[in-house]
């Protein structure tokens, strides 16, 4: 962990201490994905995160990407014509419930189109975790954002009173199957598959799948790909709070019965797991989607920027996948947060660009500082381009100039961070606490209101104040994302 000194030291000395505390120095002028800066074209690229929530599911339909993540008390959906603008999209609440048996802990929503309706699958309980059960909503029309109405509970006859979470739908040989994580002979959270007679009716008992996973805790978040004569089942293992949360895989021949456990062939070892050198921990609870033109396959998942065992800091990310010579999907290696990636094929793109803390920018604008600020490259994979600025001097300011409609600030949260006052175009200040109970990198600290498209300024002022839990008053400046949508 980089120390945030309570006294004003010489910036060069602090940078040296930071580098020793956080590991090797990052390359000064490389994109986090390993490409030179010149390749980061603003209109055809994007950077993670896509959302601040966990358990993501994405579908492209009706000219837009639609994203859900776990929100707890409701189901929200973010929609945007470009993947690059999901982070600043306004959420739409598509479901809340007044039934006390299922109005709490709404987790892991997923939605699929069957016929001219959308069906939204999720898990919820009455406030007791072991009472989690599976449910499905039905849309009133052909729109994934709803409106929805409650359709049914989803309960296999042999598991009527059992814990169940993470519903996913398998489409195989013209039939539907409900896959989920729940009690079975192998885990409290183990993989189960049950037949369905239609999108809202379970028509038979669930069978348990004995899935490997490298740890004893869970097998959850089942997802499917149908390609190359096989159905590929991917799922997450280990506890999602751990840095070793990861994805494993099984497969099924195209003509085989998925309700016969022996028909599923286990692939040894994880297919998607932590990448310490890139600052990615606990990647999993994923889903798949295709590019707008249908030519590319993409992975959406959540991961963390800390190796600490915690359920916080799980953010939604996406990256393209490929296919191996044997026909199996190659999920690749998780990319660093902020790595510049090409947008999916057919994505119309955006005018988004980034501004680094040292005032480099992929699309104009910059940042200037007043007062005493420390700088260094010691935060490595936890920061964009491996560098950031930080100060605890009351009255010190960082002022971003940009042209666009919105700006997002991402930087390190830490145990020694304090409170900043943030204002747009000289308007009223908003107090934002940069403190975090554990150190996390590239955290979304602030998203501005939507503005008229044009030139703007955003000022971050160090107050010198901090909450009681914090050991200091530092404010960190790492990168800004500028939107023009």
Short mmCIF file of C-alpha atoms in Angstrom, two decimals:
data_model
loop_
_atom_site.label_atom_id
_atom_site.label_comp_id
_atom_site.label_asym_id
_atom_site.label_seq_id
_atom_site.Cartn_x
_atom_site.Cartn_y
_atom_site.Cartn_z
CA UNK A 1 0.00 0.00 0.00
CA UNK A 2 1.32 3.46 -0.84
CA UNK A 3 1.72 5.59 2.26
CA UNK A 4 -0.14 8.92 2.27
CA UNK A 5 2.08 11.08 4.46
CA UNK A 6 0.40 13.58 6.80
CA UNK A 7 3.22 16.04 6.24
CA UNK A 8 4.19 17.80 3.04
CA UNK A 9 7.33 16.07 1.79
CA UNK A 10 9.30 16.75 -1.35
CA UNK A 11 7.28 15.27 -4.25
CA UNK A 12 10.27 13.39 -5.63
CA UNK A 13 10.85 11.68 -2.27
CA UNK A 14 7.20 10.68 -2.00
CA UNK A 15 7.29 9.31 -5.53
CA UNK A 16 10.31 7.16 -4.60
CA UNK A 17 8.62 5.87 -1.45
CA UNK A 18 5.46 5.17 -3.45
CA UNK A 19 7.35 3.18 -6.03
CA UNK A 20 9.01 1.01 -3.37
CA UNK A 21 5.72 0.40 -1.60
CA UNK A 22 3.65 -0.47 -4.65
CA UNK A 23 6.00 -2.47 -6.81
CA UNK A 24 7.59 -1.93 -10.22
CA UNK A 25 7.16 1.38 -11.95
CA UNK A 26 4.76 1.34 -14.86
CA UNK A 27 5.94 2.39 -18.30
CA UNK A 28 5.53 6.14 -18.49
CA UNK A 29 3.96 6.42 -21.91
CA UNK A 30 2.07 3.20 -22.55
CA UNK A 31 -1.63 2.51 -22.61
CA UNK A 32 -2.72 0.14 -19.82
CA UNK A 33 -3.44 -2.51 -22.46
CA UNK A 34 0.21 -2.34 -23.54
CA UNK A 35 -0.30 -0.28 -26.71
CA UNK A 36 1.34 3.07 -27.46
CA UNK A 37 -0.64 6.22 -26.83
CA UNK A 38 -0.99 6.99 -30.53
CA UNK A 39 -3.30 3.99 -31.03
CA UNK A 40 -5.99 5.27 -28.65
CA UNK A 41 -8.42 6.84 -31.11
CA UNK A 42 -11.17 8.57 -29.15
CA UNK A 43 -14.23 7.71 -31.23
CA UNK A 44 -13.69 3.97 -31.69
CA UNK A 45 -12.48 2.89 -28.27
CA UNK A 46 -13.69 2.44 -24.72
CA UNK A 47 -12.32 1.79 -21.24
CA UNK A 48 -13.68 -0.12 -18.29
CA UNK A 49 -15.56 0.07 -16.00
CA UNK A 50 -18.97 -0.02 -17.69
CA UNK A 51 -20.84 0.15 -14.38
CA UNK A 52 -20.13 0.27 -10.65
CA UNK A 53 -22.23 -2.82 -9.87
CA UNK A 54 -21.52 -6.59 -9.83
CA UNK A 55 -23.16 -9.61 -11.52
CA UNK A 56 -23.56 -8.01 -14.97
CA UNK A 57 -25.67 -9.15 -17.91
CA UNK A 58 -25.63 -7.40 -21.32
CA UNK A 59 -27.69 -7.80 -24.48
CA UNK A 60 -27.65 -5.68 -27.64
CA UNK A 61 -31.20 -5.16 -28.95
CA UNK A 62 -33.29 -2.47 -30.61
CA UNK A 63 -30.24 -0.35 -31.40
CA UNK A 64 -28.74 -0.26 -27.92
CA UNK A 65 -26.81 -2.18 -25.32
CA UNK A 66 -28.87 -3.02 -22.25
CA UNK A 67 -27.10 -3.79 -18.97
CA UNK A 68 -28.30 -5.03 -15.60
CA UNK A 69 -26.25 -5.48 -12.42
CA UNK A 70 -27.14 -6.47 -8.88
CA UNK A 71 -28.67 -3.50 -7.05
CA UNK A 72 -30.28 -5.28 -4.09
CA UNK A 73 -33.60 -3.50 -3.58
CA UNK A 74 -34.69 -3.25 -7.22
CA UNK A 75 -33.77 -4.20 -10.79
CA UNK A 76 -32.27 -1.37 -12.82
CA UNK A 77 -31.26 -1.29 -16.47
CA UNK A 78 -28.79 0.97 -18.26
CA UNK A 79 -29.21 1.44 -22.02
CA UNK A 80 -26.89 3.12 -24.51
CA UNK A 81 -26.21 2.96 -28.27
CA UNK A 82 -22.46 2.60 -27.57
CA UNK A 83 -20.60 0.49 -25.06
CA UNK A 84 -18.46 3.56 -24.42
CA UNK A 85 -21.36 5.49 -22.89
CA UNK A 86 -22.89 2.90 -20.56
CA UNK A 87 -21.10 4.34 -17.52
CA UNK A 88 -22.80 7.71 -17.89
CA UNK A 89 -26.22 6.32 -18.96
CA UNK A 90 -29.14 7.06 -16.65
CA UNK A 91 -30.55 3.92 -15.01
CA UNK A 92 -34.17 2.93 -15.43
CA UNK A 93 -35.83 1.04 -12.59
CA UNK A 94 -37.61 -1.83 -14.35
CA UNK A 95 -38.78 -3.72 -11.26
CA UNK A 96 -39.54 -3.33 -7.57
CA UNK A 97 -41.74 -5.67 -5.57
CA UNK A 98 -44.27 -5.23 -2.76
CA UNK A 99 -44.58 -8.96 -2.01
CA UNK A 100 -42.75 -9.42 1.31
CA UNK A 101 -41.61 -12.91 0.35
CA UNK A 102 -39.46 -11.61 -2.53
CA UNK A 103 -38.85 -7.88 -2.10
CA UNK A 104 -35.29 -7.97 -0.74
CA UNK A 105 -31.82 -8.96 -1.96
CA UNK A 106 -32.73 -8.97 -5.65
CA UNK A 107 -29.62 -10.40 -7.30
CA UNK A 108 -28.17 -11.31 -10.70
CA UNK A 109 -30.94 -10.33 -13.15
CA UNK A 110 -30.73 -11.71 -16.70
CA UNK A 111 -33.14 -11.13 -19.59
CA UNK A 112 -33.88 -13.07 -22.78
CA UNK A 113 -36.22 -12.59 -25.73
CA UNK A 114 -38.58 -15.45 -26.57
CA UNK A 115 -41.20 -14.75 -29.23
CA UNK A 116 -42.27 -11.13 -29.00
CA UNK A 117 -41.70 -10.84 -25.24
CA UNK A 118 -38.73 -10.42 -22.93
CA UNK A 119 -38.34 -12.56 -19.83
CA UNK A 120 -36.29 -11.25 -16.92
CA UNK A 121 -34.94 -13.88 -14.50
CA UNK A 122 -33.63 -13.05 -11.03
CA UNK A 123 -33.36 -14.21 -7.43
CA UNK A 124 -34.81 -12.55 -4.32
CA UNK A 125 -35.71 -13.31 -0.71
CA UNK A 126 -37.67 -12.03 2.29
CA UNK A 127 -34.59 -10.74 4.09
CA UNK A 128 -33.12 -14.15 4.95
CA UNK A 129 -30.40 -15.35 2.60
CA UNK A 130 -31.37 -19.03 2.75
CA UNK A 131 -34.84 -18.03 1.54
CA UNK A 132 -33.52 -16.93 -1.85
CA UNK A 133 -35.69 -18.33 -4.65
CA UNK A 134 -35.90 -17.87 -8.43
CA UNK A 135 -38.47 -15.74 -10.25
CA UNK A 136 -39.28 -14.52 -13.76
CA UNK A 137 -40.94 -11.37 -15.10
CA UNK A 138 -42.58 -10.93 -18.51
CA UNK A 139 -42.50 -7.76 -20.60
CA UNK A 140 -45.66 -6.18 -21.92
CA UNK A 141 -44.08 -5.66 -25.35
CA UNK A 142 -40.92 -6.15 -27.36
CA UNK A 143 -38.71 -3.90 -25.26
CA UNK A 144 -36.03 -5.21 -22.86
CA UNK A 145 -36.52 -2.16 -20.61
CA UNK A 146 -40.13 -3.14 -19.94
CA UNK A 147 -42.61 -2.49 -18.55
CA UNK A 148 -42.60 -5.89 -16.82
CA UNK A 149 -45.13 -7.77 -14.75
CA UNK A 150 -44.54 -10.67 -12.39
CA UNK A 151 -44.99 -13.98 -14.20
CA UNK A 152 -43.98 -16.90 -11.99
CA UNK A 153 -41.73 -18.50 -9.44
CA UNK A 154 -39.32 -21.07 -10.83
CA UNK A 155 -39.11 -24.10 -8.57
CA UNK A 156 -38.08 -27.62 -9.61
CA UNK A 157 -40.37 -30.16 -7.87
CA UNK A 158 -37.43 -31.77 -6.05
CA UNK A 159 -36.19 -28.45 -4.65
CA UNK A 160 -39.40 -26.73 -3.51
CA UNK A 161 -37.97 -25.44 -0.24
CA UNK A 162 -34.34 -24.99 -1.17
CA UNK A 163 -32.01 -22.04 -1.57
CA UNK A 164 -31.49 -21.05 -5.23
CA UNK A 165 -29.72 -18.13 -6.96
CA UNK A 166 -28.22 -17.05 -10.30
CA UNK A 167 -30.73 -18.26 -12.89
CA UNK A 168 -29.44 -18.70 -16.44
CA UNK A 169 -31.26 -20.09 -19.47
CA UNK A 170 -29.87 -22.91 -21.61
CA UNK A 171 -31.26 -23.19 -25.14
CA UNK A 172 -30.36 -26.63 -26.48
CA UNK A 173 -31.83 -28.66 -29.35
CA UNK A 174 -34.91 -26.45 -29.50
CA UNK A 175 -35.68 -26.81 -25.80
CA UNK A 176 -35.27 -24.56 -22.78
CA UNK A 177 -33.61 -25.45 -19.50
CA UNK A 178 -33.22 -23.53 -16.25
CA UNK A 179 -29.68 -23.58 -14.88
CA UNK A 180 -28.96 -22.13 -11.46
CA UNK A 181 -26.83 -22.34 -8.33
CA UNK A 182 -28.41 -24.01 -5.34
CA UNK A 183 -28.33 -26.83 -2.88
CA UNK A 184 -27.28 -30.18 -4.26
CA UNK A 185 -25.18 -33.16 -3.22
CA UNK A 186 -21.96 -31.31 -3.98
CA UNK A 187 -22.27 -27.74 -2.64
CA UNK A 188 -24.72 -25.46 -0.88
CA UNK A 189 -24.21 -23.35 -4.03
CA UNK A 190 -23.84 -26.04 -6.69
CA UNK A 191 -24.90 -26.25 -10.33
CA UNK A 192 -28.38 -27.58 -11.14
CA UNK A 193 -30.28 -27.89 -14.43
CA UNK A 194 -34.04 -28.41 -14.82
CA UNK A 195 -36.28 -28.74 -17.90
CA UNK A 196 -38.73 -25.99 -18.89
CA UNK A 197 -41.87 -26.32 -20.98
CA UNK A 198 -41.92 -22.59 -21.77
CA UNK A 199 -39.96 -19.51 -20.62
CA UNK A 200 -41.79 -19.36 -17.28
CA UNK A 201 -42.57 -22.97 -16.34
CA UNK A 202 -40.21 -25.55 -14.83
CA UNK A 203 -41.51 -28.91 -16.03
CA UNK A 204 -39.42 -31.44 -14.13
CA UNK A 205 -36.88 -32.19 -11.43
CA UNK A 206 -33.48 -30.53 -11.41
CA UNK A 207 -30.36 -32.65 -11.80
CA UNK A 208 -27.11 -31.82 -10.05
CA UNK A 209 -23.88 -31.31 -11.96
CA UNK A 210 -20.65 -32.23 -10.18
CA UNK A 211 -18.52 -29.35 -11.45
CA UNK A 212 -14.87 -28.88 -10.60
CA UNK A 213 -13.63 -25.53 -9.39
CA UNK A 214 -10.33 -25.53 -7.54
CA UNK A 215 -11.96 -24.58 -4.25
CA UNK A 216 -14.82 -25.93 -2.12
CA UNK A 217 -17.13 -22.95 -1.79
CA UNK A 218 -19.43 -22.41 -4.77
CA UNK A 219 -20.31 -23.18 -8.36
CA UNK A 220 -22.50 -20.30 -9.50
CA UNK A 221 -23.47 -17.95 -12.32
CA UNK A 222 -23.93 -20.58 -15.08
CA UNK A 223 -23.76 -19.19 -18.64
CA UNK A 224 -23.86 -20.85 -22.05
CA UNK A 225 -22.38 -20.56 -25.54
CA UNK A 226 -23.54 -22.71 -28.47
CA UNK A 227 -20.84 -23.05 -31.11
CA UNK A 228 -18.90 -25.60 -33.11
CA UNK A 229 -21.17 -28.55 -32.40
CA UNK A 230 -21.11 -28.18 -28.63
CA UNK A 231 -22.76 -26.27 -25.82
CA UNK A 232 -20.20 -24.61 -23.55
CA UNK A 233 -21.17 -24.11 -19.89
CA UNK A 234 -19.04 -21.59 -18.03
CA UNK A 235 -19.49 -20.87 -14.33
CA UNK A 236 -17.81 -19.08 -11.43
CA UNK A 237 -16.10 -20.80 -8.51
CA UNK A 238 -14.72 -19.85 -5.09
CA UNK A 239 -16.29 -17.11 -2.99
CA UNK A 240 -16.88 -13.89 -4.93
CA UNK A 241 -15.26 -11.91 -2.12
CA UNK A 242 -11.96 -13.67 -2.66
CA UNK A 243 -9.31 -12.56 -5.17
CA UNK A 244 -9.31 -16.14 -6.55
CA UNK A 245 -12.92 -16.05 -7.72
CA UNK A 246 -12.62 -17.43 -11.26
CA UNK A 247 -14.36 -19.04 -14.23
CA UNK A 248 -14.32 -22.77 -15.12
CA UNK A 249 -15.91 -24.58 -18.07
CA UNK A 250 -17.70 -27.76 -19.12
CA UNK A 251 -19.10 -28.81 -22.51
CA UNK A 252 -21.94 -30.89 -23.95
CA UNK A 253 -22.26 -32.42 -27.45
CA UNK A 254 -24.97 -30.79 -29.56
CA UNK A 255 -27.15 -33.93 -29.59
CA UNK A 256 -26.66 -34.96 -25.94
CA UNK A 257 -29.23 -34.66 -23.15
CA UNK A 258 -28.20 -31.91 -20.70
CA UNK A 259 -30.19 -33.65 -17.93
CA UNK A 260 -27.73 -36.55 -17.92
CA UNK A 261 -24.84 -35.33 -15.75
CA UNK A 262 -22.37 -37.73 -17.35
CA UNK A 263 -22.85 -36.02 -20.71
CA UNK A 264 -21.04 -32.92 -19.44
CA UNK A 265 -17.27 -33.02 -20.03
CA UNK A 266 -15.15 -31.07 -17.56
CA UNK A 267 -12.32 -28.87 -18.83
CA UNK A 268 -9.43 -28.90 -16.33
CA UNK A 269 -8.37 -25.69 -14.67
CA UNK A 270 -9.79 -22.17 -14.77
CA UNK A 271 -10.40 -20.45 -18.09
CA UNK A 272 -10.52 -16.90 -16.69
CA UNK A 273 -8.81 -15.89 -13.44
CA UNK A 274 -6.94 -13.19 -11.54
CA UNK A 275 -4.22 -11.17 -13.28
CA UNK A 276 -2.11 -9.65 -10.51
CA UNK A 277 0.25 -7.80 -12.83
CA UNK A 278 -2.76 -5.99 -14.30
CA UNK A 279 -4.39 -5.27 -10.94
CA UNK A 280 -7.38 -7.55 -11.63
CA UNK A 281 -8.71 -9.80 -8.87
CA UNK A 282 -11.75 -12.03 -8.56
CA UNK A 283 -12.96 -11.92 -12.19
CA UNK A 284 -16.21 -13.83 -12.62
CA UNK A 285 -20.01 -13.80 -12.51
CA UNK A 286 -19.97 -13.21 -16.22
CA UNK A 287 -22.22 -13.35 -19.26
CA UNK A 288 -21.77 -13.28 -23.04
CA UNK A 289 -23.08 -10.92 -25.69
CA UNK A 290 -22.50 -10.35 -29.39
CA UNK A 291 -21.39 -7.21 -31.16
CA UNK A 292 -24.08 -5.08 -32.83
CA UNK A 293 -23.33 -6.65 -36.24
CA UNK A 294 -23.25 -10.18 -34.81
CA UNK A 295 -19.65 -10.92 -35.88
CA UNK A 296 -17.90 -10.84 -32.50
CA UNK A 297 -18.38 -12.55 -29.15
CA UNK A 298 -17.86 -10.55 -25.98
CA UNK A 299 -17.54 -11.27 -22.28
CA UNK A 300 -18.99 -9.07 -19.56
CA UNK A 301 -17.95 -9.78 -15.96
CA UNK A 302 -17.20 -8.21 -12.63
CA UNK A 303 -13.79 -7.95 -11.00
CA UNK A 304 -11.95 -5.96 -8.32
CA UNK A 305 -8.82 -3.81 -8.11
CA UNK A 306 -7.88 -5.16 -4.67
CA UNK A 307 -6.60 -8.55 -3.49
CA UNK A 308 -8.44 -8.06 -0.20
CA UNK A 309 -11.25 -10.50 0.58
CA UNK A 310 -14.21 -8.14 0.19
CA UNK A 311 -17.56 -7.90 -1.56
CA UNK A 312 -17.04 -4.19 -2.27
CA UNK A 313 -15.19 -2.78 -5.31
CA UNK A 314 -16.77 -5.25 -7.76
CA UNK A 315 -17.23 -3.35 -11.00
CA UNK A 316 -18.55 -4.33 -14.43
CA UNK A 317 -16.04 -4.79 -17.25
CA UNK A 318 -16.12 -6.15 -20.81
CA UNK A 319 -13.65 -7.54 -23.31
CA UNK A 320 -13.74 -9.48 -26.56
CA UNK A 321 -13.24 -13.27 -26.60
CA UNK A 322 -11.95 -15.55 -29.33
CA UNK A 323 -12.19 -19.24 -30.26
CA UNK A 324 -9.56 -21.97 -30.01
CA UNK A 325 -8.67 -24.41 -32.77
CA UNK A 326 -10.52 -27.19 -30.91
CA UNK A 327 -13.76 -25.15 -31.07
CA UNK A 328 -13.73 -24.04 -27.44
CA UNK A 329 -14.07 -20.39 -26.38
CA UNK A 330 -10.89 -18.57 -25.36
CA UNK A 331 -11.84 -16.02 -22.71
CA UNK A 332 -8.31 -14.61 -22.61
CA UNK A 333 -6.72 -12.78 -19.68
CA UNK A 334 -8.50 -9.98 -17.79
CA UNK A 335 -7.38 -6.56 -18.96
CA UNK A 336 -6.31 -3.82 -16.59
CA UNK A 337 -8.93 -1.33 -15.56
CA UNK A 338 -8.77 1.57 -17.98
CA UNK A 339 -7.12 -0.43 -20.77
CA UNK A 340 -8.10 1.14 -24.07
CA UNK A 341 -10.00 -1.37 -26.23
CA UNK A 342 -11.59 -1.21 -29.66
CA UNK A 343 -15.36 -1.00 -29.52
CA UNK A 344 -17.40 -4.03 -30.67
CA UNK A 345 -17.88 -4.33 -34.43
CA UNK A 346 -20.89 -2.29 -35.54
CA UNK A 347 -20.80 -0.06 -32.45
CA UNK A 348 -21.41 3.51 -33.67
CA UNK A 349 -18.73 4.85 -31.34
CA UNK A 350 -18.67 8.05 -29.34
CA UNK A 351 -16.67 11.18 -28.85
CA UNK A 352 -15.45 10.01 -25.45
CA UNK A 353 -11.88 10.60 -24.43
CA UNK A 354 -9.68 10.44 -21.35
CA UNK A 355 -7.62 13.05 -19.52
CA UNK A 356 -4.74 11.73 -17.43
CA UNK A 357 -3.66 13.33 -14.15
CA UNK A 358 -0.50 14.66 -15.87
CA UNK A 359 -2.71 16.49 -18.45
CA UNK A 360 -2.14 14.07 -21.33
CA UNK A 361 -5.41 13.55 -23.19
CA UNK A 362 -6.72 11.39 -26.01
CA UNK A 363 -9.14 14.08 -27.17
CA UNK A 364 -8.37 17.56 -25.90
CA UNK A 365 -8.61 19.30 -22.57
CA UNK A 366 -6.27 18.94 -19.61
CA UNK A 367 -5.78 19.54 -15.91
CA UNK A 368 -3.90 22.21 -13.95
CA UNK A 369 -2.99 22.33 -10.27
CA UNK A 370 -2.65 24.98 -7.59
CA UNK A 371 -1.09 24.43 -4.19
CA UNK A 372 1.05 21.48 -3.06
CA UNK A 373 0.48 18.20 -4.89
CA UNK A 374 2.57 15.04 -4.83
CA UNK A 375 3.04 12.99 -8.00
CA UNK A 376 4.45 9.58 -8.78
CA UNK A 377 4.21 6.38 -10.79
CA UNK A 378 4.25 4.01 -7.83
CA UNK A 379 0.59 3.08 -7.99
CA UNK A 380 1.32 0.91 -11.03
CA UNK A 381 -1.62 -1.22 -12.19
CA UNK A 382 -4.00 0.43 -9.73
CA UNK A 383 -3.87 3.69 -11.68
CA UNK A 384 -4.37 4.75 -15.28
CA UNK A 385 -0.97 4.94 -16.99
CA UNK A 386 0.52 3.93 -13.61
CA UNK A 387 0.58 7.46 -12.17
CA UNK A 388 -1.53 9.86 -10.13
CA UNK A 389 -1.49 13.09 -8.12
CA UNK A 390 -2.42 13.36 -4.45
CA UNK A 391 -2.60 16.13 -1.85
CA UNK A 392 -3.82 16.73 1.70
CA UNK A 393 -3.15 20.50 1.61
CA UNK A 394 -6.33 22.44 2.32
CA UNK A 395 -7.10 24.76 -0.59
CA UNK A 396 -5.07 22.85 -3.18
CA UNK A 397 -7.02 22.48 -6.42
CA UNK A 398 -7.03 20.39 -9.58
CA UNK A 399 -9.00 21.96 -12.44
CA UNK A 400 -10.01 19.96 -15.50
CA UNK A 401 -10.92 21.78 -18.71
CA UNK A 402 -12.93 19.76 -21.21
CA UNK A 403 -15.42 20.00 -24.04
CA UNK A 404 -18.39 17.68 -23.81
CA UNK A 405 -21.56 16.89 -21.89
CA UNK A 406 -20.32 15.04 -18.82
CA UNK A 407 -17.17 14.13 -16.94
CA UNK A 408 -16.36 11.22 -14.63
CA UNK A 409 -13.47 11.19 -12.14
CA UNK A 410 -11.73 7.93 -11.28
CA UNK A 411 -8.96 7.55 -8.72
CA UNK A 412 -7.67 5.58 -5.75
CA UNK A 413 -9.77 5.22 -2.64
CA UNK A 414 -7.60 4.69 0.43
CA UNK A 415 -7.64 4.53 4.21
CA UNK A 416 -5.84 7.87 4.41
CA UNK A 417 -8.06 9.77 2.02
CA UNK A 418 -10.30 12.66 2.94
CA UNK A 419 -12.97 14.95 1.58
CA UNK A 420 -12.91 17.02 -1.59
CA UNK A 421 -15.26 19.75 -2.69
CA UNK A 422 -16.10 19.46 -6.40
CA UNK A 423 -17.72 22.13 -8.55
CA UNK A 424 -18.61 22.47 -12.24
CA UNK A 425 -18.23 25.77 -14.11
CA UNK A 426 -17.82 27.67 -10.85
CA UNK A 427 -21.14 26.47 -9.46
CA UNK A 428 -21.99 25.15 -5.99
CA UNK A 429 -19.53 22.72 -4.44
CA UNK A 430 -20.42 19.12 -3.69
CA UNK A 431 -18.51 17.34 -0.93
CA UNK A 432 -17.16 13.92 -1.98
CA UNK A 433 -15.40 11.56 0.42
CA UNK A 434 -12.43 9.80 -1.22
CA UNK A 435 -11.93 7.51 1.81
CA UNK A 436 -12.11 3.74 1.44
CA UNK A 437 -11.95 1.11 4.18
CA UNK A 438 -9.58 -0.81 1.92
CA UNK A 439 -7.35 0.54 -0.80
CA UNK A 440 -8.91 0.22 -4.27
CA UNK A 441 -7.67 1.58 -7.59
CA UNK A 442 -9.46 3.46 -10.38
CA UNK A 443 -12.67 3.87 -8.42
CA UNK A 444 -15.44 6.07 -9.77
CA UNK A 445 -15.41 8.99 -7.33
CA UNK A 446 -17.70 11.46 -9.11
CA UNK A 447 -19.95 11.71 -12.16
CA UNK A 448 -21.01 15.22 -13.10
CA UNK A 449 -24.56 16.24 -14.00
CA UNK A 450 -25.33 16.20 -17.72
CA UNK A 451 -24.26 19.50 -19.27
CA UNK A 452 -24.87 21.41 -22.47
CA UNK A 453 -22.35 20.25 -25.07
CA UNK A 454 -19.48 22.71 -25.01
CA UNK A 455 -16.44 23.86 -23.00
CA UNK A 456 -16.55 23.35 -19.23
CA UNK A 457 -14.36 23.26 -16.15
CA UNK A 458 -14.45 20.93 -13.18
CA UNK A 459 -12.57 21.88 -10.03
CA UNK A 460 -11.51 19.47 -7.29
CA UNK A 461 -10.63 21.33 -4.06
CA UNK A 462 -8.86 19.64 -1.16
CA UNK A 463 -10.67 20.56 2.07
CA UNK A 464 -8.12 19.18 4.52
CA UNK A 465 -10.99 17.37 6.25
CA UNK A 466 -11.68 13.68 6.65
CA UNK A 467 -14.18 11.33 8.21
CA UNK A 468 -13.47 9.85 11.63
CA UNK A 469 -12.52 6.48 10.17
CA UNK A 470 -9.82 7.94 7.90
CA UNK A 471 -6.19 8.37 8.85
CA UNK A 472 -5.65 11.39 6.63
CA UNK A 473 -7.11 14.00 4.31
CA UNK A 474 -5.56 13.07 0.97
CA UNK A 475 -7.46 13.53 -2.28
CA UNK A 476 -6.33 11.48 -5.27
CA UNK A 477 -6.54 12.55 -8.94
CA UNK A 478 -5.97 9.82 -11.54
CA UNK A 479 -8.03 10.03 -14.73
CA UNK A 480 -11.15 11.67 -16.12
CA UNK A 481 -13.51 10.26 -18.74
CA UNK A 482 -15.14 12.95 -20.90
CA UNK A 483 -18.47 12.18 -22.62
CA UNK A 484 -20.11 13.92 -25.56
CA UNK A 485 -23.37 11.93 -25.80
#
